mmCIF file of C-alpha atoms in Angstrom:
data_model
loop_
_atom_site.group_PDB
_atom_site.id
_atom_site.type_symbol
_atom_site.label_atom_id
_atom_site.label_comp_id
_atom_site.label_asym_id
_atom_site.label_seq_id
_atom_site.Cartn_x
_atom_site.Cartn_y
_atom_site.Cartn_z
ATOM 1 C CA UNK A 1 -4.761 35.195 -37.612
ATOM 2 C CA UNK A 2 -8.034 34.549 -35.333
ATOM 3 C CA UNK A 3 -10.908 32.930 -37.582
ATOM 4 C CA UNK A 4 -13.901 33.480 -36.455
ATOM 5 C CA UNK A 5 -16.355 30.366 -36.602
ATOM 6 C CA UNK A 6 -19.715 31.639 -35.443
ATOM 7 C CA UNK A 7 -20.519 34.952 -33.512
ATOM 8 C CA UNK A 8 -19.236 33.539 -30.091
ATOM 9 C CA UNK A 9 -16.125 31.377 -30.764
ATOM 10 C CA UNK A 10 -12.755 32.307 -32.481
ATOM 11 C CA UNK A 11 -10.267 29.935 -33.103
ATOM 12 C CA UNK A 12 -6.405 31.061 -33.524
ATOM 13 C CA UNK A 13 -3.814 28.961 -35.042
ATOM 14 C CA UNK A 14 -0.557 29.704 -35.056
ATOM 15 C CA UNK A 15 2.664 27.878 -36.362
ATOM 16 C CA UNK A 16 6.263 29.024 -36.889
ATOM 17 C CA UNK A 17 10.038 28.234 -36.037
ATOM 18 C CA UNK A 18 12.100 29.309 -33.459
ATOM 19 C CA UNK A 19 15.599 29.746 -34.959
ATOM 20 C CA UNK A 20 18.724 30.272 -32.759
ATOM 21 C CA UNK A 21 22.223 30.325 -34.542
ATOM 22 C CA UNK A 22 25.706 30.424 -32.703
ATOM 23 C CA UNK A 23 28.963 31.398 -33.122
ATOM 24 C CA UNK A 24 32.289 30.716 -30.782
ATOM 25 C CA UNK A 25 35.571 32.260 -30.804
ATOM 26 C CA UNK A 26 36.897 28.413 -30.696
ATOM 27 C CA UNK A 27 35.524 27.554 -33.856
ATOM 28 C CA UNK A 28 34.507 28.543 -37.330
ATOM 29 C CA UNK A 29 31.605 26.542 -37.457
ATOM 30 C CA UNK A 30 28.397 28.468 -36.723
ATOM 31 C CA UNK A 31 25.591 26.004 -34.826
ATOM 32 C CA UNK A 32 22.063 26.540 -35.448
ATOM 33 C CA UNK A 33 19.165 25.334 -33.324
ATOM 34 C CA UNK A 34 15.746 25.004 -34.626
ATOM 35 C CA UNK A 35 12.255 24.316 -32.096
ATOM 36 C CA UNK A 36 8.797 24.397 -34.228
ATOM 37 C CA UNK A 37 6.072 25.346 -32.250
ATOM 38 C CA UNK A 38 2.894 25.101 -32.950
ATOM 39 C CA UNK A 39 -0.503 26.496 -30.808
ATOM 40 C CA UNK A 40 -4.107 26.830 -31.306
ATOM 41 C CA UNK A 41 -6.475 29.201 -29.294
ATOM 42 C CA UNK A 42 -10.158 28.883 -28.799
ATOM 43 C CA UNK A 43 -11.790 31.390 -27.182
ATOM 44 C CA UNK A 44 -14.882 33.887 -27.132
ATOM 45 C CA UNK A 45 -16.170 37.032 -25.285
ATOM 46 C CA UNK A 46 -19.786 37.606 -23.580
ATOM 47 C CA UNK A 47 -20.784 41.018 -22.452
ATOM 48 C CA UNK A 48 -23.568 42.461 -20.990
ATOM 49 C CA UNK A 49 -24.741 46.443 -20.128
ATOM 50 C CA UNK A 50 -26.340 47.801 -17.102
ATOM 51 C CA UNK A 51 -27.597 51.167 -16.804
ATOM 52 C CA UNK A 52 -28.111 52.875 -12.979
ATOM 53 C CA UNK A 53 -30.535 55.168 -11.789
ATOM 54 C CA UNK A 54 -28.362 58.330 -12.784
ATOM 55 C CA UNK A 55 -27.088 57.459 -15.834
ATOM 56 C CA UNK A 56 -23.756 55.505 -14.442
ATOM 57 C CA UNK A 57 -23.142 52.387 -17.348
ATOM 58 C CA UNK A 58 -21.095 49.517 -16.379
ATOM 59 C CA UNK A 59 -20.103 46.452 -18.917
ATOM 60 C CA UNK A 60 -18.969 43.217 -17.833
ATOM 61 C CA UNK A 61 -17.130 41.036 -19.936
ATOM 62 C CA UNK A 62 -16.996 37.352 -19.515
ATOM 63 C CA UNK A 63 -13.763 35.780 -21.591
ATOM 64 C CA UNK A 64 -13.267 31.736 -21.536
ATOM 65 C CA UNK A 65 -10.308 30.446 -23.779
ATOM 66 C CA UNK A 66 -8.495 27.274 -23.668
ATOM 67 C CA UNK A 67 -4.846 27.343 -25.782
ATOM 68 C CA UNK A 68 -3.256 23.851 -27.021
ATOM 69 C CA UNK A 69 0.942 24.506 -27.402
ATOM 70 C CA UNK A 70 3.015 21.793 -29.008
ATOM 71 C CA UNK A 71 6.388 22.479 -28.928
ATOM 72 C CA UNK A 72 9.384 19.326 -28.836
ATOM 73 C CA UNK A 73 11.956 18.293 -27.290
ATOM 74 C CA UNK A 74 15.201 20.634 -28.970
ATOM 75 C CA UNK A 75 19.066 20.113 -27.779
ATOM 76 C CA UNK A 76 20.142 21.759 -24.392
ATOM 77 C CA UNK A 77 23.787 21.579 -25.115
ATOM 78 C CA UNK A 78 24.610 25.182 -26.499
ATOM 79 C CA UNK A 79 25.096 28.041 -23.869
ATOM 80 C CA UNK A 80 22.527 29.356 -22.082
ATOM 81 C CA UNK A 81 22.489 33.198 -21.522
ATOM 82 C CA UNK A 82 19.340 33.796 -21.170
ATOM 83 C CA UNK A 83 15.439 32.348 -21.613
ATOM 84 C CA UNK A 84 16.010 32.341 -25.708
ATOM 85 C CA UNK A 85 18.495 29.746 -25.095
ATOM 86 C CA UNK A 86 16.135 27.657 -22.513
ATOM 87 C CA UNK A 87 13.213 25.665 -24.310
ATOM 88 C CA UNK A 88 11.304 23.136 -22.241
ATOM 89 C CA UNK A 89 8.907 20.898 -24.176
ATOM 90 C CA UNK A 90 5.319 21.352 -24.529
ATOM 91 C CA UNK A 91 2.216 19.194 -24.919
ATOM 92 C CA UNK A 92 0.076 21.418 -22.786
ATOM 93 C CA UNK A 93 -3.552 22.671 -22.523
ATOM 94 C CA UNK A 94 -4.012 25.941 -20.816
ATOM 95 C CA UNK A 95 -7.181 27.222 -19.367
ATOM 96 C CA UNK A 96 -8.560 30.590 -18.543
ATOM 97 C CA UNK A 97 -11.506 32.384 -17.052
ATOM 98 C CA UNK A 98 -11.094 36.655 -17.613
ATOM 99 C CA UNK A 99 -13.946 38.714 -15.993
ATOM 100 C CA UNK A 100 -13.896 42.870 -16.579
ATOM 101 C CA UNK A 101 -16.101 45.504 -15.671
ATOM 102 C CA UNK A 102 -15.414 48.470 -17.315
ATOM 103 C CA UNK A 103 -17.218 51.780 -16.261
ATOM 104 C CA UNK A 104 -18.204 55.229 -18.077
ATOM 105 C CA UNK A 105 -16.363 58.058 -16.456
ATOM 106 C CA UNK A 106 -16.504 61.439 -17.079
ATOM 107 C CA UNK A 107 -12.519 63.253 -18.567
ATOM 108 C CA UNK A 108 -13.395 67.066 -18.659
ATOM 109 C CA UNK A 109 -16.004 67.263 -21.640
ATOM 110 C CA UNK A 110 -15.314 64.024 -22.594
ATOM 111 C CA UNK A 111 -16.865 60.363 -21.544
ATOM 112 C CA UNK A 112 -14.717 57.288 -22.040
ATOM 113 C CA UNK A 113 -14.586 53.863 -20.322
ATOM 114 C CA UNK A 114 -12.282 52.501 -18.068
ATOM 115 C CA UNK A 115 -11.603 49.146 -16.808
ATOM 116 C CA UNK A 116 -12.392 49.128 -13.031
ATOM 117 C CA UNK A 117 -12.300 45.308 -12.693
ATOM 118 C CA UNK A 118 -10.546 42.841 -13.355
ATOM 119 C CA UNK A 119 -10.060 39.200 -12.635
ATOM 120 C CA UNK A 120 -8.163 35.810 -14.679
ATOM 121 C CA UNK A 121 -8.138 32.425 -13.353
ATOM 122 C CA UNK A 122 -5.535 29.946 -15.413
ATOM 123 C CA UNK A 123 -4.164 26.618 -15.031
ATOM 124 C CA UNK A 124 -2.160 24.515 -17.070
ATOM 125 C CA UNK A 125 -2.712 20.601 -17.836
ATOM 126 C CA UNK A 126 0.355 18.506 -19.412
ATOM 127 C CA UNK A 127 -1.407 16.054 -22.337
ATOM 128 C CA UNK A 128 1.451 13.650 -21.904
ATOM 129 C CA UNK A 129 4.606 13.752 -19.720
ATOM 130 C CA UNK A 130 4.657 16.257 -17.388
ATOM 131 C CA UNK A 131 8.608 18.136 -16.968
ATOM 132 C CA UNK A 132 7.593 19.325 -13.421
ATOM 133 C CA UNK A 133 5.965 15.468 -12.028
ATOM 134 C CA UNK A 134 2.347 16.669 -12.158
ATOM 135 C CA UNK A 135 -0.114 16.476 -14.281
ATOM 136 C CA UNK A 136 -1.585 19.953 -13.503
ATOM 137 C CA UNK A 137 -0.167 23.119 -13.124
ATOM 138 C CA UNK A 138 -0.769 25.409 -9.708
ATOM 139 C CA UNK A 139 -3.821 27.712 -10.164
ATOM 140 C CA UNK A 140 -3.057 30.868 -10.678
ATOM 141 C CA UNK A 141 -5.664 34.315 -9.939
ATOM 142 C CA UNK A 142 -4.712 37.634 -11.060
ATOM 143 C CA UNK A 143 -7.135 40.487 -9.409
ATOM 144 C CA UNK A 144 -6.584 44.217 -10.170
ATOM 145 C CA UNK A 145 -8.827 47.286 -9.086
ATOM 146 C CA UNK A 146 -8.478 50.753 -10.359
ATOM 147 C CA UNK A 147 -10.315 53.940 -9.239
ATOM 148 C CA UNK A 148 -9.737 57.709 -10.314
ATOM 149 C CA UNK A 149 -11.501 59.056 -7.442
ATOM 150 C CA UNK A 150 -9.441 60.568 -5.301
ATOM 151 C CA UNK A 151 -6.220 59.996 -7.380
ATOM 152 C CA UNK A 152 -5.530 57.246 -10.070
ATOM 153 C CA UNK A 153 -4.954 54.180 -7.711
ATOM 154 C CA UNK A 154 -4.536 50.742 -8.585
ATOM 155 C CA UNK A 155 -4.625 47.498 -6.647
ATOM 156 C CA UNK A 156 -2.860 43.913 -7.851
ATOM 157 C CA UNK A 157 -3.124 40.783 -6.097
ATOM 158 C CA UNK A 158 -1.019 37.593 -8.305
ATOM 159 C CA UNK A 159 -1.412 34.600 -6.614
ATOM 160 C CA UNK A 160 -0.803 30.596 -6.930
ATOM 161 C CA UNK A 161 -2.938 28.087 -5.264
ATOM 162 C CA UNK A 162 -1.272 24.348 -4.840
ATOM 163 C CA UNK A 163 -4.391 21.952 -4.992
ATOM 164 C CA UNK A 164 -2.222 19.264 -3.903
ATOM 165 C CA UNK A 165 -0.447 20.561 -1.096
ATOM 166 C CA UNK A 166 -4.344 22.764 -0.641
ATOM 167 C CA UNK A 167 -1.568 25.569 0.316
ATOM 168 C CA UNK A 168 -0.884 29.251 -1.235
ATOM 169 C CA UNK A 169 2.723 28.621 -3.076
ATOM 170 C CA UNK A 170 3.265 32.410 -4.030
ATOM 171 C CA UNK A 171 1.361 35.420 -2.800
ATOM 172 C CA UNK A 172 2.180 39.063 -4.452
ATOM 173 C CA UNK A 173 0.186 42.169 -4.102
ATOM 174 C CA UNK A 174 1.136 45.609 -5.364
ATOM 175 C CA UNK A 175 -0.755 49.074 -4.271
ATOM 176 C CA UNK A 176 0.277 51.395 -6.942
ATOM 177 C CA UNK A 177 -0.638 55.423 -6.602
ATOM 178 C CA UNK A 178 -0.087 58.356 -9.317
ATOM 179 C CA UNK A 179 -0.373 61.475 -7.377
ATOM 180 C CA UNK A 180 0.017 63.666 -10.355
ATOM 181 C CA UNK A 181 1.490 63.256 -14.164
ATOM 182 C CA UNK A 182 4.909 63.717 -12.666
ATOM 183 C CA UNK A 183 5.088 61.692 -9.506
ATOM 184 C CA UNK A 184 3.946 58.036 -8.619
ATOM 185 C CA UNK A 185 4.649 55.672 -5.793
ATOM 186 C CA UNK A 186 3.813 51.592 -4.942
ATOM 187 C CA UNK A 187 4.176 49.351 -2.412
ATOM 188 C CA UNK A 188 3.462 45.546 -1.952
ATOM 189 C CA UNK A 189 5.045 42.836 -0.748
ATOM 190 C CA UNK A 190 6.125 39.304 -2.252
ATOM 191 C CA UNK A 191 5.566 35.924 -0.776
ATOM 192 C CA UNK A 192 6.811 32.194 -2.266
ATOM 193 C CA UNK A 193 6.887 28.982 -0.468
ATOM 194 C CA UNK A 194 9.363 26.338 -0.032
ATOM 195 C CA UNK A 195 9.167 23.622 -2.612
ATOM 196 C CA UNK A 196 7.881 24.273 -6.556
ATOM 197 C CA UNK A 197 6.942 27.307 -7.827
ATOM 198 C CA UNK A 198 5.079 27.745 -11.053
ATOM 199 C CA UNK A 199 7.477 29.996 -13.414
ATOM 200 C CA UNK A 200 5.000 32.442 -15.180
ATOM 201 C CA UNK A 201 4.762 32.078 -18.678
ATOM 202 C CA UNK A 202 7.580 31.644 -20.952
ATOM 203 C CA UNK A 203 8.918 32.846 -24.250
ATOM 204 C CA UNK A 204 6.133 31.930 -26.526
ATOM 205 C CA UNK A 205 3.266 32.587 -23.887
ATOM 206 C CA UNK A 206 3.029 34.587 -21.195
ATOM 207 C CA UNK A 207 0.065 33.062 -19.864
ATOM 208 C CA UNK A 208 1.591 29.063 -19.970
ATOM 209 C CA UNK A 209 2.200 27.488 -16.772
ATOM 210 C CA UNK A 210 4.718 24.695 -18.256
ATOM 211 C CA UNK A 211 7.774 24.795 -15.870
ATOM 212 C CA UNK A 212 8.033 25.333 -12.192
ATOM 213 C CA UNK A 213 11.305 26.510 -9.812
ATOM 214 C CA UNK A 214 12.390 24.365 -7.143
ATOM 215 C CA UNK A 215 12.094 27.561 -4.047
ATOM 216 C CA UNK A 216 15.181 26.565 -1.122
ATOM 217 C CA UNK A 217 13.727 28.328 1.437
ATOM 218 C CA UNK A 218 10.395 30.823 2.027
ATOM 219 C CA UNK A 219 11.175 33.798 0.738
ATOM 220 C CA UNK A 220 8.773 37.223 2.213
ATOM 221 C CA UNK A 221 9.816 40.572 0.945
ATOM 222 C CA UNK A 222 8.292 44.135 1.228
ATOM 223 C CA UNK A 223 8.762 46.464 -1.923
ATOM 224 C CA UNK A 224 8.731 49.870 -2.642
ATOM 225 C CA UNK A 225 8.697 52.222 -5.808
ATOM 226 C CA UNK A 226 8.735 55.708 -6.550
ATOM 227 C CA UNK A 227 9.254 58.310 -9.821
ATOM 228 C CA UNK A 228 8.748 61.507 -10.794
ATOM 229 C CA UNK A 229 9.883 64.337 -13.256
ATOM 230 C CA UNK A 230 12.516 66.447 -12.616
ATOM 231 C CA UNK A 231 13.971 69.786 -14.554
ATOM 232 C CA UNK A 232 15.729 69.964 -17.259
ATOM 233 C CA UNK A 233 13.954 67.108 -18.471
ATOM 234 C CA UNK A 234 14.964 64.845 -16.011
ATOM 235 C CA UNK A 235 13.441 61.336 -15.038
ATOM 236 C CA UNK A 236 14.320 59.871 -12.073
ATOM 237 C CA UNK A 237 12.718 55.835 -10.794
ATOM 238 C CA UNK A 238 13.593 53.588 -7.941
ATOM 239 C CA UNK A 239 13.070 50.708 -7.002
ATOM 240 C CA UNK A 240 13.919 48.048 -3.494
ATOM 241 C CA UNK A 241 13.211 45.414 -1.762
ATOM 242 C CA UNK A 242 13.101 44.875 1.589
ATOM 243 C CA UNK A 243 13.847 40.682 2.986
ATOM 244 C CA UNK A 244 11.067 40.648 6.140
ATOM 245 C CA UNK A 245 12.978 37.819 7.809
ATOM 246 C CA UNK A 246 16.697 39.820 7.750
ATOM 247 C CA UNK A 247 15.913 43.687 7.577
ATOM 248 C CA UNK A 248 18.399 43.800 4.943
ATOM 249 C CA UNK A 249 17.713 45.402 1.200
ATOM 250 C CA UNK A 250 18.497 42.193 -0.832
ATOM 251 C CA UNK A 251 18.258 44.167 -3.671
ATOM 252 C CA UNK A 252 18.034 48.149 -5.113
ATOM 253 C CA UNK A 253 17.088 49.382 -8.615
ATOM 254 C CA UNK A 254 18.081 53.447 -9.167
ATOM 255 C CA UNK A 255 17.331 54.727 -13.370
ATOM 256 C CA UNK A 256 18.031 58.244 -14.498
ATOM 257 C CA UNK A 257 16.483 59.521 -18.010
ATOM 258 C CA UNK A 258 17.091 62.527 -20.260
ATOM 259 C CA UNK A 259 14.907 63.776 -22.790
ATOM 260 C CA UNK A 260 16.431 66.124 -25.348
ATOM 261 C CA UNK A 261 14.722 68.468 -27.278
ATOM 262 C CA UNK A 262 11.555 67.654 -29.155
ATOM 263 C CA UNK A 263 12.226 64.470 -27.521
ATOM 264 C CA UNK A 264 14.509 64.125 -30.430
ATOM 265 C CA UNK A 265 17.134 62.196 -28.757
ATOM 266 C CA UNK A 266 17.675 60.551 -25.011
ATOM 267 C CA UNK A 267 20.044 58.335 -22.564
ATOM 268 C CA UNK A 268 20.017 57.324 -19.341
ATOM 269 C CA UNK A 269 21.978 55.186 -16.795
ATOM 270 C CA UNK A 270 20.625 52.317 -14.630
ATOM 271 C CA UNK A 271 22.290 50.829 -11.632
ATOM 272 C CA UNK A 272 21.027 47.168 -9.924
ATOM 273 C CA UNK A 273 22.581 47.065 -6.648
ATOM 274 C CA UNK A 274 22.971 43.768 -4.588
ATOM 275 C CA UNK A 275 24.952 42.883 -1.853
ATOM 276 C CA UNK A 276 27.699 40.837 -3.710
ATOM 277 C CA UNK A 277 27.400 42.651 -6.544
ATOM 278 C CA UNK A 278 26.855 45.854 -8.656
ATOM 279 C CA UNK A 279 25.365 46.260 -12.590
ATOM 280 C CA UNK A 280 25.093 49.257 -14.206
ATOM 281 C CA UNK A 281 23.913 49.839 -18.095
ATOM 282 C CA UNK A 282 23.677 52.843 -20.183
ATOM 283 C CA UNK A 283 20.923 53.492 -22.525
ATOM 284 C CA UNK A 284 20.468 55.703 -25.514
ATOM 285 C CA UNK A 285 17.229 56.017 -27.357
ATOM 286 C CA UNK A 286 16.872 57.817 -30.716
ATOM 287 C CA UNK A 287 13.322 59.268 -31.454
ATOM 288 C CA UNK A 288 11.082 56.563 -33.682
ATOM 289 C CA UNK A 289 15.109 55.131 -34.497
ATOM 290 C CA UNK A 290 16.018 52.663 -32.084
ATOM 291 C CA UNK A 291 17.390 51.925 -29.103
ATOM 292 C CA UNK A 292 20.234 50.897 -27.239
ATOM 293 C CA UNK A 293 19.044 47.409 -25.305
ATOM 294 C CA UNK A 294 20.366 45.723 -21.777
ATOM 295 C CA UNK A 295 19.432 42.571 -20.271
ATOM 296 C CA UNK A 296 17.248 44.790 -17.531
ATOM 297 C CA UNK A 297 15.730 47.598 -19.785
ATOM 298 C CA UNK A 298 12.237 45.874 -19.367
ATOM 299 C CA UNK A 299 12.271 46.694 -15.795
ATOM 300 C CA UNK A 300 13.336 50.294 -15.718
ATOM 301 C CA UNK A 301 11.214 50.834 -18.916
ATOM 302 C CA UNK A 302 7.552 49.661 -17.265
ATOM 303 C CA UNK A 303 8.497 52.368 -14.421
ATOM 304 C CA UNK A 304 9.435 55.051 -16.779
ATOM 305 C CA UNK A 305 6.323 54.306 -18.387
ATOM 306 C CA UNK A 306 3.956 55.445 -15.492
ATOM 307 C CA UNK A 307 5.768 58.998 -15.815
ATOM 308 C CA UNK A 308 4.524 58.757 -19.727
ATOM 309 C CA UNK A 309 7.835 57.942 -20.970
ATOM 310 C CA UNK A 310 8.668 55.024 -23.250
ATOM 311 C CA UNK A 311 12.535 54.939 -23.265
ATOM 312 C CA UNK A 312 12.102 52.569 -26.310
ATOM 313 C CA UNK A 313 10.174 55.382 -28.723
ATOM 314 C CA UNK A 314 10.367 58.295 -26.565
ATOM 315 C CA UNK A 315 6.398 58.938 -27.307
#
């Protein structure tokens, strides 16, 4: 819970366990796994409000934080199926910078503000040991621009700066348009060096820079995604990606939703295609119930989410 010290800091503590249990076919013993972690946050928020000749009000928002994470070595001997069952150890200070400028825009007879603006600088610093070698992590700058004006457009640039190397080790920008409620479309392109690459957050923070990827070869990819709303209360997303270097679609993502009535009730079907291999998963979704879940749901949901569906709720 944050606790507020003055009016401009807020410190956040928070401490808990992270519990894992198993249980094999090969034995009747059930193995447990237990990694406390433990983080504190301190952070605070400046803002200022300028006026233009016209009326036009823009707010900027200055946000500096700096999070401590402690979390200890834990055994690495039980399966790993996916990141629950992968915990690196943490003594690690993280550091951010958030700027936004938010703007007052007009919605029919309604005013309301909307963030324009946005930019995050953050970089990691290991207290002790350091699991990747270095003492600091690559610094990473996440810049997004939205407009209304023609059409709701938005523009995301994600990229990680290697101080040591004084080289860009990824590079990913996304240029995302919604034409209308019922039809959207992006393209961007993904870059990565050879050599380390900072893995972006990880199951207790999605902002830590703790562990990096060892990258076999440079890796440059166009991508491409489009959605819209068909009859019958249809819902139809796709995704691909295109490999620069080879022509070839390394990978395609196709998702099909339907809504029943009073969006009661829905299910769809997703298929990831690659070229040595094929998954497909089928998801049903009761109203405010539940859901049925699949190891790539997150994907396919964050692109039916820009038609206004949440296959999770279905609200």
């Amino acid at each position: 819970m944050p606790i507020p010290i003055d009016r401009y800091l807020t410190i956040t503590p928070l401490a808990g366990v992270h519990e894992t249990w198993y249980s094999g076919t090969q034995s009747s013993d059930a193995v447990t796994r237990a990694a406390p972690y433990f983080s504190t946050t301190a952070d605070t928020r400046l803002s200022r409000r300028f006026t233009q000749e016209g009326g036009a009000t823009f707010t900027h928002k200055i946000e500096p934080g700096v999070t401590y994470e402690y979390l200890p070595h834990v055994r690495q001997d039980n399966p790993s199926y996916d990141a629950l069952d992968r915990l690196t150890p943490k003594n690690l200070l993280t550091y951010s910078l958030t700027n936004r400028l938010s703007a007052m825009i007009g919605d029919g007879e309604t005013r309301r503000y909307v963030e324009v603006g946005y930019a995050r600088l953050t970089q990691s610093q290991h207290v002790a040991s350091s699991p990747t070698g270095k003492p600091w992590s690559d610094l990473r700058g996440e810049f997004i621009a939205r407009t209304a004006v023609p059409v709701t457009t938005e523009l995301d640039v994600d990229v990680f700066y290697n101080h040591a190397q004084s080289a860009v080790s990824a590079f990913n920008t996304d240029l995302k348009v919604n034409l209308t409620k019922d039809f959207f479309f992006s393209i961007g392109q993904r870059f990565t060096h050879q050599g380390q690459v900072a893995v972006r957050g990880d199951l207790f923070n999605p902002m830590t820079l703790n562990e990096v990827l060892f990258q076999s070869q440079k890796t440059n990819f166009y991508t491409a995604e489009v959605g819209f709303a068909l009859p019958y209360n249809l819902y139809a997303v796709a995704r691909g990606y295109l490999d620069q270097g080879t022509g070839q679609f390394p990978e395609m993502n196709y998702g099909l939703y339907y809504v029943g009535s009073s969006r009661c009730w829905g299910a769809g079907i997703m298929l990831n295609q690659r070229p040595d291999q094929t998954e497909f998963a089928v998801l049903f979704t009761l109203g405010g119930g539940g859901f049925s879940d699949s190891p790539f749901s997150g994907l396919y949901r964050g692109l039916f989410q820009r038609l206004g569906l949440d296959i999770q709720r279905l609200r």
